[in-house]
Structures are given as structure tokens and as C-alpha cells.
């Protein structure tokens, strides 16, 4: 297949692009590097344009767009919602229009568990009510709705994957955010000598710290390959990508200390605004619909990220 990976110079996008190429697909990366890094595209052709100008690269030879181009900082989205509506929804709609104009009828989209907000019941299924609590989750949910309506009206074949917490590294590609907010990269900085801050020690969880569902980035990328089998004109599938199990912040902290062999200096702080106590996926739909289950452990992800960091 000829595939345009929008956002393919970012963390998850670059791993996904590499895995598609390794499986024999012809991959073109579209990324204007506002959040991505050119070297993450590696040997793959990189078109340095925003997704709003996807019409300049797409043509009828493309079969599929994998769309992972987005702004993805929850806190920033609360302070600057206009940026998230413009980039994640407005530019995304331009990408859909470019696909229609060039007859490209298949899309796999990186949605998020943030579309569910703070659910009342766990684990989170695809039928859990979507009540996002920040503009990041709202704009991703809005794009999911756009895909549903384009599927009905324009015969688009679409899959939205609702990612839970993505960790790990592959082939030198790892998390490299200018402002690092994520748990595992911050713990790795802790293992390298910085003080690590636990946000929230009073949650109603067994050890008082927040629980999340962590998935290795390679397992996640491979779900996109598995989704090719269910892309069907007029149908929009929404699928959670999680492991179905959760780890607390303290459990991840212990795992990072064990894997790296370094003791981490820890301080405790209040929870970040809006951080839920626990988010864990019901991952059964991914298994039944596309035959996908994660196979790599949290410790494997930590080891891979630690190695990529040293590289
Ligand atoms: N967290 C933390 N310290 C950090 C970064 C994150 O205690 O330096 C906690 C955060 O409060 C949350 C969990 O780790 O409970 C996962 O945070 P992350 O930002 O990685 O993902 P989120 O689930 O918020 O999207």
C-alpha cells in the first residue's frame, strides 16, 4: 500500500511509519516539524508541509492516510484552546478534504482516551460516555465525529484508535518533547539524576498514586497494521488501544529504578488539575475486531526508552 503518515516525524508517528515500511508498504511522511524532528523520519521521504496543505502531496496513487499530526499537551490545550481547535480540528478537516479531492478513501486516526474524560465506571469501553475535560480531548473527539459523518456521507473507510498511555522506543525513535510532561521520560531523567515529582499521593488507589494503562509504542504501531483488514468504505470503527491493566505512578517508579539500576530522588506534589485517579482500558474490542493484543511489558518499554535515551 502507498501510505501517507501525517505526523510521521513525531514519537508515535515515526515508529508507525517505520513499522509500515518494514512490512513492505511505501511510506511518505508529512510533517512540518512544529512538534516533530526531521531525523525521526530516517530514510523515509519527508514532506515538510502542514497537514492543511496535504493536497500538495496527496494524489490518486495513495491508498491510505495514517493521521497522527496533532498538538497533544493537555495543560496547554486548557490555556490555549484556540490553538487546539485550529490545528487538531481545522487543519485535520483540510486533510480530509484533500483526501476527498484526490480519491484517497482510507484513514487511520490517532484518537485518545482523553475523549472519555473522567469516566464513572472502569474499565473504559468504546461505549463509555465521551465527556472530555480539556480542549485536547474535545478536539480529538470532534475529529472522531467528523470521521463518522464523512464515512456515512462520502464512503470514507475510517478507524479511530483511542490510545491510552504510550511508552517505550523503537529503532532510535523515542519521546522528545520540548516541555516534557510524561511520566516515563521524567522518571528516566530522575534515573539520570534529576529530582522526580509525583503529582498526587492521595488518590483513592491502593498506594495513593494515579493508575494508568501503559502500552509499548511498537505494539501500538502494529495495531495500525492490523487495522488494514477492517478498513471498509462507509464504516468508522472506534477502538481502544490499551493493555487492559494498570500501573500506579509508584509502581512505574519502582520499575524504572529496577530496570535502570538507579535510585531516583522523589518529591511529592499535589495532583495536576484534572488528572483522574485511574484510567484503564477495556481492550477486548481490539482483540476481537483486529486480533490485536499488546505483547511487550512495561519493563521492556522502560528498558527500550532508557537505551534510546542513551543513544
Ligand atoms: N506524573 C507524575 N510525575 C510526572 C509526570 C507524570 O507523577 O513528572 C503522573 C501524572 O500525574 C499521571 C501519570 O503520571 O498520574 C501519567 O502521566 P502522563 O503525563 O505520562 O500521562 P497522562 O495520563 O496524564 O496523559
mmCIF file of C-alpha atoms and ligand atoms in Angstrom, residues 74 165 180-187 196-200 203 209-212 214 249 271-272 275-277 279, ligand 1:
data_model
loop_
_atom_site.group_PDB
_atom_site.id
_atom_site.type_symbol
_atom_site.label_atom_id
_atom_site.label_comp_id
_atom_site.label_asym_id
_atom_site.label_seq_id
_atom_site.Cartn_x
_atom_site.Cartn_y
_atom_site.Cartn_z
ATOM 1 C CA UNK A 74 -3.267 18.658 27.833
ATOM 2 C CA UNK A 165 -0.564 5.821 27.758
ATOM 3 C CA UNK A 180 8.339 17.025 28.996
ATOM 4 C CA UNK A 181 5.201 16.243 30.967
ATOM 5 C CA UNK A 182 5.020 12.466 30.584
ATOM 6 C CA UNK A 183 5.744 10.016 33.323
ATOM 7 C CA UNK A 184 8.319 7.632 31.883
ATOM 8 C CA UNK A 185 10.583 10.291 30.278
ATOM 9 C CA UNK A 186 10.505 12.243 33.546
ATOM 10 C CA UNK A 187 11.370 9.110 35.517
ATOM 11 C CA UNK A 196 11.281 13.419 40.143
ATOM 12 C CA UNK A 197 7.925 14.835 41.266
ATOM 13 C CA UNK A 198 4.935 12.579 41.981
ATOM 14 C CA UNK A 199 1.781 14.546 41.215
ATOM 15 C CA UNK A 200 -0.822 13.312 43.659
ATOM 16 C CA UNK A 203 -5.863 9.347 45.134
ATOM 17 C CA UNK A 209 -0.874 7.474 43.275
ATOM 18 C CA UNK A 210 -2.690 7.592 39.946
ATOM 19 C CA UNK A 211 -3.146 4.481 37.809
ATOM 20 C CA UNK A 212 -2.769 4.439 34.023
ATOM 21 C CA UNK A 214 0.648 1.729 29.547
ATOM 22 C CA UNK A 249 2.924 6.042 39.485
ATOM 23 C CA UNK A 271 -2.198 16.372 41.646
ATOM 24 C CA UNK A 272 -2.182 18.245 38.347
ATOM 25 C CA UNK A 275 -5.778 14.351 36.410
ATOM 26 C CA UNK A 276 -8.149 11.413 37.074
ATOM 27 C CA UNK A 277 -7.276 8.775 39.692
ATOM 28 C CA UNK A 279 -7.773 5.252 33.551
HETATM 29 N N1 LIG B 1 3.124 12.013 36.589
HETATM 30 C C1 LIG B 1 3.888 12.293 37.704
HETATM 31 N N2 LIG B 1 5.045 12.991 37.533
HETATM 32 C C2 LIG B 1 5.494 13.408 36.315
HETATM 33 C C3 LIG B 1 4.711 13.110 35.173
HETATM 34 C C4 LIG B 1 3.524 12.407 35.352
HETATM 35 O O1 LIG B 1 3.533 11.945 38.840
HETATM 36 O O2 LIG B 1 6.560 14.039 36.226
HETATM 37 C C5 LIG B 1 1.869 11.250 36.752
HETATM 38 C C6 LIG B 1 0.640 12.015 36.250
HETATM 39 O O3 LIG B 1 0.136 12.847 37.258
HETATM 40 C C7 LIG B 1 -0.301 10.868 35.879
HETATM 41 C C8 LIG B 1 0.645 9.756 35.403
HETATM 42 O O4 LIG B 1 1.936 10.096 35.948
HETATM 43 O O5 LIG B 1 -0.976 10.395 37.011
HETATM 44 C C9 LIG B 1 0.759 9.684 33.898
HETATM 45 O O6 LIG B 1 1.044 10.991 33.401
HETATM 46 P P1 LIG B 1 1.367 11.284 31.876
HETATM 47 O O7 LIG B 1 1.540 12.768 31.738
HETATM 48 O O8 LIG B 1 2.505 10.418 31.435
HETATM 49 O O9 LIG B 1 0.082 10.784 31.096
HETATM 50 P P2 LIG B 1 -1.469 11.234 31.231
HETATM 51 O O10 LIG B 1 -2.161 10.016 31.763
HETATM 52 O O11 LIG B 1 -1.557 12.409 32.141
HETATM 53 O O12 LIG B 1 -1.860 11.537 29.832
#
